PDB file of C-alpha atoms in Angstrom:
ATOM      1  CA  UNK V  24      98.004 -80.743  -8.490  1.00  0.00           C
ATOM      2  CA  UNK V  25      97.477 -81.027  -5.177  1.00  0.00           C
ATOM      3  CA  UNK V  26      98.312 -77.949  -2.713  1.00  0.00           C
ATOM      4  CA  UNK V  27     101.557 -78.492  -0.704  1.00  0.00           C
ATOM      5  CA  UNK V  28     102.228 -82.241  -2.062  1.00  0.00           C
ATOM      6  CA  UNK V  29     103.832 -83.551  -4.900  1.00  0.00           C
ATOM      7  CA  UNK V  30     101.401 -86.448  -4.815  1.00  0.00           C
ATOM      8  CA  UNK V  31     100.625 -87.954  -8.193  1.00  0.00           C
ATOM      9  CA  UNK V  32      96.977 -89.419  -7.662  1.00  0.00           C
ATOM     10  CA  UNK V  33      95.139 -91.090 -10.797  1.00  0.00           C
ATOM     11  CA  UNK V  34      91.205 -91.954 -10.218  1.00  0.00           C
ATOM     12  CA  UNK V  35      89.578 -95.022 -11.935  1.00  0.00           C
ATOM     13  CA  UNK V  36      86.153 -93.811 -12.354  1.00  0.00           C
ATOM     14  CA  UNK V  37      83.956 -95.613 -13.901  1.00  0.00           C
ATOM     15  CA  UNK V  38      80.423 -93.897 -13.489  1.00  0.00           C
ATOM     16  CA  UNK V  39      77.362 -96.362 -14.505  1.00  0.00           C
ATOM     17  CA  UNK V  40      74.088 -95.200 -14.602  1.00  0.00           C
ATOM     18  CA  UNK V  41      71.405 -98.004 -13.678  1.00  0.00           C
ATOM     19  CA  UNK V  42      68.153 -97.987 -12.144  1.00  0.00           C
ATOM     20  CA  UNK V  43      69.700-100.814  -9.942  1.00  0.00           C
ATOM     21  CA  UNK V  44      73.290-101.853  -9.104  1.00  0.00           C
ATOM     22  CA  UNK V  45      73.335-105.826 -10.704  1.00  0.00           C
ATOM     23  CA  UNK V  46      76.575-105.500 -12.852  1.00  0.00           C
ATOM     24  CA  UNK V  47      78.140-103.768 -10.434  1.00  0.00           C
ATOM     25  CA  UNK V  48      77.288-106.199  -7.394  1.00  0.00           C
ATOM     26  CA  UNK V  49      78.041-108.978  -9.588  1.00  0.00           C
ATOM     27  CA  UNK V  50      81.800-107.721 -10.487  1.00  0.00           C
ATOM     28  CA  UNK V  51      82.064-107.133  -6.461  1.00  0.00           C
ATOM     29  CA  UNK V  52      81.311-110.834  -5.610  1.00  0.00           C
ATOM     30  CA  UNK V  53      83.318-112.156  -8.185  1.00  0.00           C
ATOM     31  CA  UNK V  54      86.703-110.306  -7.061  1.00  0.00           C
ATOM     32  CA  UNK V  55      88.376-111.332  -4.026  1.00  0.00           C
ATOM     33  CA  UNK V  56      87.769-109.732  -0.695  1.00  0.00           C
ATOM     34  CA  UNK V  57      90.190-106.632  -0.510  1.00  0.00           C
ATOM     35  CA  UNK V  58      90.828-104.459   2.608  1.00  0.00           C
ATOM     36  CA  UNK V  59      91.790-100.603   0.981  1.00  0.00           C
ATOM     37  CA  UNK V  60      95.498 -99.008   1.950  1.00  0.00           C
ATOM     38  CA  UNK V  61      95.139 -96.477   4.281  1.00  0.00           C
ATOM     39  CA  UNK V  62      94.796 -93.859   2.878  1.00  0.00           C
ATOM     40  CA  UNK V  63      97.010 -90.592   2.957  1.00  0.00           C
ATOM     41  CA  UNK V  64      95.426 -87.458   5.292  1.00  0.00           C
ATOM     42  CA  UNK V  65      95.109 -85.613   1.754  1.00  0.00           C
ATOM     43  CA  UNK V  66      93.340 -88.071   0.115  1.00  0.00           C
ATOM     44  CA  UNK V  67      91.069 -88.878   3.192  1.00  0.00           C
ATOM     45  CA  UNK V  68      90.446 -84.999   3.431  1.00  0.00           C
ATOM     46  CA  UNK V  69      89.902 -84.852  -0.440  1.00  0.00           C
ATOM     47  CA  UNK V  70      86.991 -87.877  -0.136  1.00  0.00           C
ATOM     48  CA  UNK V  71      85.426 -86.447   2.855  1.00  0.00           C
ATOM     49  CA  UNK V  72      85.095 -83.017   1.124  1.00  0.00           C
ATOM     50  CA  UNK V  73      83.580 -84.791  -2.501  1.00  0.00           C
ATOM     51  CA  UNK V  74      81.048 -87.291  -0.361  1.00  0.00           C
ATOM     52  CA  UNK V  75      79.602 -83.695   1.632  1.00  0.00           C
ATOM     53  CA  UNK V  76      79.137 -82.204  -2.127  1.00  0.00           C
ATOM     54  CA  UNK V  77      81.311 -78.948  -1.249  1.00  0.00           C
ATOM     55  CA  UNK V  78      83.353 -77.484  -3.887  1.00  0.00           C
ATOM     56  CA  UNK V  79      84.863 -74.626  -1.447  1.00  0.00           C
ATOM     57  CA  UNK V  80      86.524 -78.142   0.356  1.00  0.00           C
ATOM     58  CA  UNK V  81      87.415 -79.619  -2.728  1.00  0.00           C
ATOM     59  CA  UNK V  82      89.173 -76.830  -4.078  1.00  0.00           C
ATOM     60  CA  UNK V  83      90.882 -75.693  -1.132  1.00  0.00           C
ATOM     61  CA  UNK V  84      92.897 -78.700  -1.604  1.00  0.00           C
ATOM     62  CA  UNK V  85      94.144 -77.460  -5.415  1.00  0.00           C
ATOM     63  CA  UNK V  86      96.465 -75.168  -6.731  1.00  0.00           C
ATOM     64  CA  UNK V  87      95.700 -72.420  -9.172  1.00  0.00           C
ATOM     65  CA  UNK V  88      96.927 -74.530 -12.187  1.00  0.00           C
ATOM     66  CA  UNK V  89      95.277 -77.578 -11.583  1.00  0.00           C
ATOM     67  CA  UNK V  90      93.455 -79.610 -14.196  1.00  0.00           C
ATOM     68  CA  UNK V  91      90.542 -82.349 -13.298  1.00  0.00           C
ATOM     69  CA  UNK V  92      90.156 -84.424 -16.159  1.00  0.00           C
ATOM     70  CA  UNK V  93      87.632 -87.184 -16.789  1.00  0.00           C
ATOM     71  CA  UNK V  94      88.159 -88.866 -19.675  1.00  0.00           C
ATOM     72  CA  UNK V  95      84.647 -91.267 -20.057  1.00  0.00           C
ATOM     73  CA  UNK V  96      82.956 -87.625 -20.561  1.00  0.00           C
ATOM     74  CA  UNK V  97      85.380 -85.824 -22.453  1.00  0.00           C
ATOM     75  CA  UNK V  98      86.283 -83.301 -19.399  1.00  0.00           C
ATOM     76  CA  UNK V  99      88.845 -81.044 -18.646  1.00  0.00           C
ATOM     77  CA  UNK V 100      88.531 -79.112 -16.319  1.00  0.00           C
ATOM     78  CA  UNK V 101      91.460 -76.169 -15.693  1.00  0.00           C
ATOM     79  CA  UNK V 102      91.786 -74.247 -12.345  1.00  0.00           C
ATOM     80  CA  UNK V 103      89.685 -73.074  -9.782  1.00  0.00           C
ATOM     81  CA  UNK V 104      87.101 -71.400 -12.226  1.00  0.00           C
ATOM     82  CA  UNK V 105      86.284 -74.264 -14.293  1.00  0.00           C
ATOM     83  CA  UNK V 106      86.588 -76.849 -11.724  1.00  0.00           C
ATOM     84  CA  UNK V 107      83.967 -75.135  -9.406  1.00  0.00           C
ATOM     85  CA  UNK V 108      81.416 -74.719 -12.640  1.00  0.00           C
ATOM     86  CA  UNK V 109      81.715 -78.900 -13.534  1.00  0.00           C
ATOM     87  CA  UNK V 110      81.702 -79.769  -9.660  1.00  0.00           C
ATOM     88  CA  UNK V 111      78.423 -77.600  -9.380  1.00  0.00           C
ATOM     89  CA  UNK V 112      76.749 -78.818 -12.423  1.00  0.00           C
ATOM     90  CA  UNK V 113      77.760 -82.291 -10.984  1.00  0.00           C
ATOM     91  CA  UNK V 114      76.512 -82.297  -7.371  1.00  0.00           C
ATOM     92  CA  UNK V 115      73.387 -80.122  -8.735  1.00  0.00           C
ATOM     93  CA  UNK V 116      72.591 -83.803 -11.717  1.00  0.00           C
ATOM     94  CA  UNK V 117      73.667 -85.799  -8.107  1.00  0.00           C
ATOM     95  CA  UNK V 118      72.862 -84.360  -4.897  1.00  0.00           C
ATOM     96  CA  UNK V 119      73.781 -87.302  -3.455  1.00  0.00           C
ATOM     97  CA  UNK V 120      76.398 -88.746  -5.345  1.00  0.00           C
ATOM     98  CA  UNK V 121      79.422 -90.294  -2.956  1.00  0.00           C
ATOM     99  CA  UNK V 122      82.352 -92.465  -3.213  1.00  0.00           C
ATOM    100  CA  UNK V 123      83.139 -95.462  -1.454  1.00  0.00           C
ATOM    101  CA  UNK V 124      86.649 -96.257  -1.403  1.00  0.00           C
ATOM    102  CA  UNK V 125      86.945-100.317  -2.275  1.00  0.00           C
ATOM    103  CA  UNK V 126      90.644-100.797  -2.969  1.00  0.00           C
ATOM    104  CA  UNK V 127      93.643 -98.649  -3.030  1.00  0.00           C
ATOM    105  CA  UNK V 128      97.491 -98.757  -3.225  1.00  0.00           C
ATOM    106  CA  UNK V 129      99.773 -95.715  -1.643  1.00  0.00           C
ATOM    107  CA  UNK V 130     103.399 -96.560  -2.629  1.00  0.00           C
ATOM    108  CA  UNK V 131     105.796 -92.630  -1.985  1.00  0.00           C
ATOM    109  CA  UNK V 132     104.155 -90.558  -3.430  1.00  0.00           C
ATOM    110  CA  UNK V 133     101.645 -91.903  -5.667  1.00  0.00           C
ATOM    111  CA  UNK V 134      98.119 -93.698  -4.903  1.00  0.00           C
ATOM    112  CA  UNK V 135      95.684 -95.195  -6.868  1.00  0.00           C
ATOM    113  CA  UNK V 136      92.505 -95.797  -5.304  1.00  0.00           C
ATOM    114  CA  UNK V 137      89.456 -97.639  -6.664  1.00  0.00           C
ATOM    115  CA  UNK V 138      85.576 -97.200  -4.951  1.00  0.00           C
ATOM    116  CA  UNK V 139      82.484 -97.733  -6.017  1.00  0.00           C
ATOM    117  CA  UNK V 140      79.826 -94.473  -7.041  1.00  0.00           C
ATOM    118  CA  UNK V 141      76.688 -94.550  -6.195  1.00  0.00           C
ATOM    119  CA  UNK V 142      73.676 -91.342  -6.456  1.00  0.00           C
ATOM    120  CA  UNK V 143      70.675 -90.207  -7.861  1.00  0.00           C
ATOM    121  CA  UNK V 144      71.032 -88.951 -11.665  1.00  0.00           C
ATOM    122  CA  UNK V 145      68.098 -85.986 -10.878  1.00  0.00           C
ATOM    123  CA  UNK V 146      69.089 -83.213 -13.467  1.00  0.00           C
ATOM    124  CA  UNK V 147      70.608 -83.497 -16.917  1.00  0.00           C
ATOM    125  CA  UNK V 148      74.340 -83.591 -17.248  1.00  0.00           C
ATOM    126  CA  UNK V 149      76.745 -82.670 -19.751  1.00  0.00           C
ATOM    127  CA  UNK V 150      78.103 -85.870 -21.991  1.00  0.00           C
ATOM    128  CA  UNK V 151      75.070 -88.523 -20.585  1.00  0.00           C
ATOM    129  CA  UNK V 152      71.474 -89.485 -21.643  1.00  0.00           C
ATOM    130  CA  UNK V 153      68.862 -87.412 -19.840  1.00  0.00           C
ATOM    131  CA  UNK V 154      68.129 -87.699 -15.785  1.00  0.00           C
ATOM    132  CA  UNK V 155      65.162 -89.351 -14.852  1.00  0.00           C
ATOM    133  CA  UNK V 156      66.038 -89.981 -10.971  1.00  0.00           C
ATOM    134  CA  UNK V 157      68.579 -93.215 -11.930  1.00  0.00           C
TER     135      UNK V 157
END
């Protein structure tokens, strides 16, 4: 949960790790053209805080019970404790691992938003194959 909203956010990640970006390029010029929702403050603040790599921003914005799951890996991450250890292990295996928002749709309260990842897989990570700087 987010601190001070009842805003119900789900994330489509879909992490791919290639030494180049093909499938991914290809996917993008086969969809139509899409201009993104604006996006709430929250959610701007939220992305800003991820694409610097700073877990003291990141979980500013949670309350004590929170839970950040990703399911491709297996994660579950609950509260402030265990969602600082997986953000650190995963900005440590991607220093420079950002988001780029490419579609999104904020109806009340809820948002999904879709973006692209892109970063440098430098250190081992828990649930993929080894790092070797893909």
């Amino acid at each position: 949960m987010l601190r001070g909203h009842l805003l119900s956010v789900w994330f489509v990640l879909a992490l791919v790790l290639t030494t180049g970006a093909p499938l991914a390029t290809a996917a993008q010029e086969a969809s139509p053209a899409a201009s993104p929702a604006a996006l709430p403050p929250l959610l701007e603040e939220w992305l800003a805080a991820f694409n610097a790599g700073d877990p003291d921003q990141l979980l500013a914005l949670y309350t004590e019970d929170a839970l950040w799951e990703e399911p491709a890996i297996g994660l579950a991450a609950r509260g402030p404790d265990e969602i600082r250890a997986h953000l650190e292990r995963l900005f440590t295996a991607a220093p420079d691992i950002g988001y780029a928002v490419t579609s999104s749709v904020v109806a009340g309260d809820g948002a999904v938003v879709e973006w692209v990842v892109t970063g440098t897989y430098s250190a081992d990570f828990p649930g993929l194959p080894p790092a070797a700087g893909q």
